[in-house]
PDB file of C-alpha atoms in Angstrom:
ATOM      1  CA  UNK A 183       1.955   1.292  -0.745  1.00 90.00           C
ATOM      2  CA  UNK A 184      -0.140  -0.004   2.052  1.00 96.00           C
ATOM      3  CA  UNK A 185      -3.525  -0.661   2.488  1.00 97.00           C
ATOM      4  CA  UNK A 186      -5.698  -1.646   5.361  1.00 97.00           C
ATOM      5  CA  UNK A 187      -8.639  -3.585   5.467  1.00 96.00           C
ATOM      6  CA  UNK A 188     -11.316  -3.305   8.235  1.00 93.00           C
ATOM      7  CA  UNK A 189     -14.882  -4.485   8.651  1.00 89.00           C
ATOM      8  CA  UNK A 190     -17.335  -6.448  10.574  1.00 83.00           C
ATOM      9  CA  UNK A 191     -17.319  -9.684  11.569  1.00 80.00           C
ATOM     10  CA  UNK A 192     -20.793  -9.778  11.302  1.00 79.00           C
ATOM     11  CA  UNK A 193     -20.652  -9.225   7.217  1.00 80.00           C
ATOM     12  CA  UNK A 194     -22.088 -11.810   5.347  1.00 80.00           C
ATOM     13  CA  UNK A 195     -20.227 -14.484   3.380  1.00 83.00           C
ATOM     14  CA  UNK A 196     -21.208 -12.839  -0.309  1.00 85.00           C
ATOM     15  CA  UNK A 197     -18.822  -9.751   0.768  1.00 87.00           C
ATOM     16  CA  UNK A 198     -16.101 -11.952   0.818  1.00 91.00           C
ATOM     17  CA  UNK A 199     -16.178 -11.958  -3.041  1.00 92.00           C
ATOM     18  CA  UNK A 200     -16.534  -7.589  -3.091  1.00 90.00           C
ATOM     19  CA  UNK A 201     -12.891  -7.679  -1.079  1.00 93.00           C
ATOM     20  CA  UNK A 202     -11.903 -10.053  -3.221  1.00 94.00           C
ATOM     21  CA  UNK A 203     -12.841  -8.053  -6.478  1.00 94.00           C
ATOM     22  CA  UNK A 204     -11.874  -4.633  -4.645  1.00 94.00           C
ATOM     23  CA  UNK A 205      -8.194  -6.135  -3.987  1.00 96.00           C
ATOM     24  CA  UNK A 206      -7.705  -7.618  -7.380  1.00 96.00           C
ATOM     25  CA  UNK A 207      -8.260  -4.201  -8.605  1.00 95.00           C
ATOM     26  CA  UNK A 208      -5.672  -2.482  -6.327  1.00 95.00           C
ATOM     27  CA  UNK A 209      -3.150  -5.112  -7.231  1.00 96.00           C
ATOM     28  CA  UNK A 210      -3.653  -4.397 -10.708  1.00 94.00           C
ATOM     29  CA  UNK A 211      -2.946  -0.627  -9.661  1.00 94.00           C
ATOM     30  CA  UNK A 212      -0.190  -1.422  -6.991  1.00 95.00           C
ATOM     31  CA  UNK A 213       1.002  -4.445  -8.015  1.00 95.00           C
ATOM     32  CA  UNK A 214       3.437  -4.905  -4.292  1.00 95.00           C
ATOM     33  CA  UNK A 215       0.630  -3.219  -2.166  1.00 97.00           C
ATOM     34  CA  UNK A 216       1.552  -4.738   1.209  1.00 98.00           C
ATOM     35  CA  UNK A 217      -1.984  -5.877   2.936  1.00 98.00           C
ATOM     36  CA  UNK A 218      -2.648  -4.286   6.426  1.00 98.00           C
ATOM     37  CA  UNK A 219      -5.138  -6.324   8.470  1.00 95.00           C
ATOM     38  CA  UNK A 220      -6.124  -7.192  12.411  1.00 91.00           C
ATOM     39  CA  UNK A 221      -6.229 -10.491  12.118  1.00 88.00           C
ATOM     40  CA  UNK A 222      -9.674 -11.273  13.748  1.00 80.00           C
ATOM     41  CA  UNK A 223      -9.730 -14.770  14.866  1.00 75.00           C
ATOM     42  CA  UNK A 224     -13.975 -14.544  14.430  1.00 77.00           C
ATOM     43  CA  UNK A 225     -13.401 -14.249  10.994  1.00 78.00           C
ATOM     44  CA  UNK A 226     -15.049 -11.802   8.624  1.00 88.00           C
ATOM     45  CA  UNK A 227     -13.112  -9.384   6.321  1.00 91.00           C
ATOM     46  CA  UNK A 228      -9.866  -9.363   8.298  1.00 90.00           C
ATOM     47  CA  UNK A 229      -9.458 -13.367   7.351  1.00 91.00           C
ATOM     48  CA  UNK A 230     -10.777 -13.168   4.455  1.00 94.00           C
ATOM     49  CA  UNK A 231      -8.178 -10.380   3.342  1.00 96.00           C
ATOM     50  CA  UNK A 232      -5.297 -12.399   4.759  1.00 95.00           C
ATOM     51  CA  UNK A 233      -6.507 -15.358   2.393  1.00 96.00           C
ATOM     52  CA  UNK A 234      -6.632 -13.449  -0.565  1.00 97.00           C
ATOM     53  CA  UNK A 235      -2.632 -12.137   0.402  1.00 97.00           C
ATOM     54  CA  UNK A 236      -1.980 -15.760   0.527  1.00 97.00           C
ATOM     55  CA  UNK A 237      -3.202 -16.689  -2.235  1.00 97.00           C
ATOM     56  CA  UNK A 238      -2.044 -14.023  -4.431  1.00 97.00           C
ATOM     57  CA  UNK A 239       1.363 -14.276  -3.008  1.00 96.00           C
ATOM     58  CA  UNK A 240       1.338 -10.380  -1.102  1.00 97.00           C
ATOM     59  CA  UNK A 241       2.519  -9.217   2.012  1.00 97.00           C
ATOM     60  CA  UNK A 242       1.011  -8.730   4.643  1.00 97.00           C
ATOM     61  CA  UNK A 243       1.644  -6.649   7.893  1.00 97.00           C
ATOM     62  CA  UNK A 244      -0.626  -8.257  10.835  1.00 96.00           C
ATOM     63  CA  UNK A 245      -1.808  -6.437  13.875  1.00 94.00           C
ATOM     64  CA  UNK A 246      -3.542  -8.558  16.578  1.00 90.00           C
ATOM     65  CA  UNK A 247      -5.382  -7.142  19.090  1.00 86.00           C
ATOM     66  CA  UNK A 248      -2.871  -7.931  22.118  1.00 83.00           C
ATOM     67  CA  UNK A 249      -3.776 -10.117  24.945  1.00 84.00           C
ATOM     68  CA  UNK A 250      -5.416  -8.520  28.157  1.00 84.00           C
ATOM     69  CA  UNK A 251      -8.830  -8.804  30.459  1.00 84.00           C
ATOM     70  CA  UNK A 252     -11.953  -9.380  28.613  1.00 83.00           C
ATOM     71  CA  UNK A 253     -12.884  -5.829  30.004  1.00 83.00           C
ATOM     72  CA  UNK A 254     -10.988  -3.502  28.607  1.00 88.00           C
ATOM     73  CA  UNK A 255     -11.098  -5.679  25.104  1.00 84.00           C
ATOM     74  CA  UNK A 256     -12.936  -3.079  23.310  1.00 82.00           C
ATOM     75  CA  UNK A 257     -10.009  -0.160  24.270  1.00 87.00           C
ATOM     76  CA  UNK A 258      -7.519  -2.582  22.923  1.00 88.00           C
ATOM     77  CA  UNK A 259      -9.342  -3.509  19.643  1.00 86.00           C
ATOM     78  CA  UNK A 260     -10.197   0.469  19.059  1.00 86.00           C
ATOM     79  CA  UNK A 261      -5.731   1.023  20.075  1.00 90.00           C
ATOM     80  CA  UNK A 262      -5.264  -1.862  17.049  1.00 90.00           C
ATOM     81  CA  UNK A 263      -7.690  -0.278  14.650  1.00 90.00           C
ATOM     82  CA  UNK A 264      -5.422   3.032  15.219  1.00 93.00           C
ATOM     83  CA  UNK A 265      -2.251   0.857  14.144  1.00 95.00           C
ATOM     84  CA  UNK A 266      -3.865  -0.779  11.305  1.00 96.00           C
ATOM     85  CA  UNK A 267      -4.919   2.832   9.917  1.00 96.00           C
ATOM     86  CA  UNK A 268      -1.986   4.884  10.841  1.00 96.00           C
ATOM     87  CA  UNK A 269      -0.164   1.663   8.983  1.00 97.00           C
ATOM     88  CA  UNK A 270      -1.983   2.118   5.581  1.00 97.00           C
ATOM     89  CA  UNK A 271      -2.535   4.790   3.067  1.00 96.00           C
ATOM     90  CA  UNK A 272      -5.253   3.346   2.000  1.00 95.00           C
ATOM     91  CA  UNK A 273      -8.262   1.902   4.177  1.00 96.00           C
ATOM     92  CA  UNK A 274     -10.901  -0.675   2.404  1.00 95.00           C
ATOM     93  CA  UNK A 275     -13.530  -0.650   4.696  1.00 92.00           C
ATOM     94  CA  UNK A 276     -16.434  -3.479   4.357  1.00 90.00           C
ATOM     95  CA  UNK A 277     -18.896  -1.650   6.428  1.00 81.00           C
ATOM     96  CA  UNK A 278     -22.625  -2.817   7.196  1.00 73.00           C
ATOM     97  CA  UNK A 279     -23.732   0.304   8.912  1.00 71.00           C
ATOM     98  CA  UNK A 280     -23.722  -0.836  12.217  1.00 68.00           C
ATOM     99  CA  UNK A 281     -19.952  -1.915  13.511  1.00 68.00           C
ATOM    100  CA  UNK A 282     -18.918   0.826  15.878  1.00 72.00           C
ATOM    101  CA  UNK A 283     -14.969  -0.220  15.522  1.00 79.00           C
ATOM    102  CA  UNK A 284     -15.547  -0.283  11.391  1.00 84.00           C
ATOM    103  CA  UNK A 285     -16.963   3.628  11.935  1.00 83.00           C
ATOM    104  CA  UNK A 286     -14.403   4.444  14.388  1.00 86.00           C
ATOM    105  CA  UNK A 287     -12.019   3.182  11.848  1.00 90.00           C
ATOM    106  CA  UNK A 288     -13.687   5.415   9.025  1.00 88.00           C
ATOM    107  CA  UNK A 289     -13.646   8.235  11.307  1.00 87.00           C
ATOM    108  CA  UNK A 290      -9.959   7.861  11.575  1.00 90.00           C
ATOM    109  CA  UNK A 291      -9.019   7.151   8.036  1.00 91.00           C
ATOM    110  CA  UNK A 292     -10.412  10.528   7.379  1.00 87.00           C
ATOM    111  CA  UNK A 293      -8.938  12.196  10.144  1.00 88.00           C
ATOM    112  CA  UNK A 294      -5.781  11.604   8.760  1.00 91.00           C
ATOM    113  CA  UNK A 295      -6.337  11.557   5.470  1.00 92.00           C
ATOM    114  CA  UNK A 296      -6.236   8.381   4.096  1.00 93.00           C
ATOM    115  CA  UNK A 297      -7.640   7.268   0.695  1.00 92.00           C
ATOM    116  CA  UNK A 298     -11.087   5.559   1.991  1.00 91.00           C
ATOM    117  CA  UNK A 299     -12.868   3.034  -0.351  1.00 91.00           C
ATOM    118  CA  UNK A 300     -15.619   2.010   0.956  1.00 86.00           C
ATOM    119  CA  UNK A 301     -17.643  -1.243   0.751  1.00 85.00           C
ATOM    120  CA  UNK A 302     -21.367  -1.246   1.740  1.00 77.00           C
ATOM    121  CA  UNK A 303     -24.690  -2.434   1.276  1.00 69.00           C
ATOM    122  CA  UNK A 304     -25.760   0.790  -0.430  1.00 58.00           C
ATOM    123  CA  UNK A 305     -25.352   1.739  -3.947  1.00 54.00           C
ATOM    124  CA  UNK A 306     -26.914   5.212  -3.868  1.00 50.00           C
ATOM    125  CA  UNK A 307     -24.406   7.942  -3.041  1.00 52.00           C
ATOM    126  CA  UNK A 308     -26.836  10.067  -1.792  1.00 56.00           C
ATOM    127  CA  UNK A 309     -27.203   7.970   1.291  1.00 58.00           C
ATOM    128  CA  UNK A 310     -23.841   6.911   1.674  1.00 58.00           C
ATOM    129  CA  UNK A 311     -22.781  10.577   2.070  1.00 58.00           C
ATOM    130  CA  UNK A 312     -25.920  11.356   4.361  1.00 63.00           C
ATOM    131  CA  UNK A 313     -24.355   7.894   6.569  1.00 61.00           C
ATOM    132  CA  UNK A 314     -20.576   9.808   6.250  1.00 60.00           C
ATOM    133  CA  UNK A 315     -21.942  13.055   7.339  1.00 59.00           C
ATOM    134  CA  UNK A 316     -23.781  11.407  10.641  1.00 60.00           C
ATOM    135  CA  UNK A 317     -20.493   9.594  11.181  1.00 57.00           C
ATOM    136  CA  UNK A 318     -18.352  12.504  11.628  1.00 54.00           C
ATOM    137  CA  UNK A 319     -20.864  13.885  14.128  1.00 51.00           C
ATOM    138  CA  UNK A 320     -21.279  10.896  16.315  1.00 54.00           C
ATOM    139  CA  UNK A 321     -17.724   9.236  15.995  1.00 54.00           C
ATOM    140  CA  UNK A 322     -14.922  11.835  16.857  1.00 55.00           C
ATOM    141  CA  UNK A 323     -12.116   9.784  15.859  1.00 55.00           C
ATOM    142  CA  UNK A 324     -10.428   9.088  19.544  1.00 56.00           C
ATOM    143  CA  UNK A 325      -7.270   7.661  19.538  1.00 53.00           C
TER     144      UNK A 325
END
């Protein structure tokens, strides 16, 4: 079993402890999950899900965004979100309503059908779904 985290950088620190509590309950599910992350050298979820794998002793499969011009960063970070997706069969997403790569992530975890758990601000399911439905109308999952 693998599962893939994605997020913001831009979440703030208190998150760090809802990943933490989110994989502690998959490990107690999948006890040799294998952690899928990016890597994001700005820190945020990605870092803070490679700690926990360190910490708890998991794998881990790691997929940088590769090297290249600073202009065409974005089309490489959206090609490594694809990889960390297509990677996992499950996708934790830490999401703070605003990331464009964390919805374009979404967007493809749903495309192709991947177990989604999803990490936000809200609690009422009501307006996470509204937020889901406008996702799948403004983020066509490109790839």
């Amino acid at each position: 079993m693998d599962i893939g985290v994605v997020g913001s950088r831009k979440c703030a620190p208190h998150w760090e402890d809802r990943l933490r509590a989110t994989l502690d309950w998959c490990k107690e599910l999948w006890p040799d999950f294998v952690l899928v992350s990016g890597h994001c050298p700005g820190g945020g979820p990605d870092m803070w899900a490679e700690k926990w794998a360190d910490d708890n002793k998991q794998a881990k499969k790691i997929f940088p965004i590769p090297a290249g011009a600073s202009a065409d960063f974005r089309k490489r970070a959206m090609a490594r979100n694809t990889e960390i997706v297509r990677a996992s069969r499950i996708v934790i997403a830490l999401w703070d309503w605003d990331s464009g790569g964390t919805a374009n992530s979404v967007a493809k975890a749903v495309y192709l059908n991947r177990d989604l758990i999803l990490v936000a601000n809200d609690s009422d399911f009501g307006v996470i779904f509204d937020r889901l439905q406008k996702l799948a109308i403004k983020h066509e999952p490109c790839f």
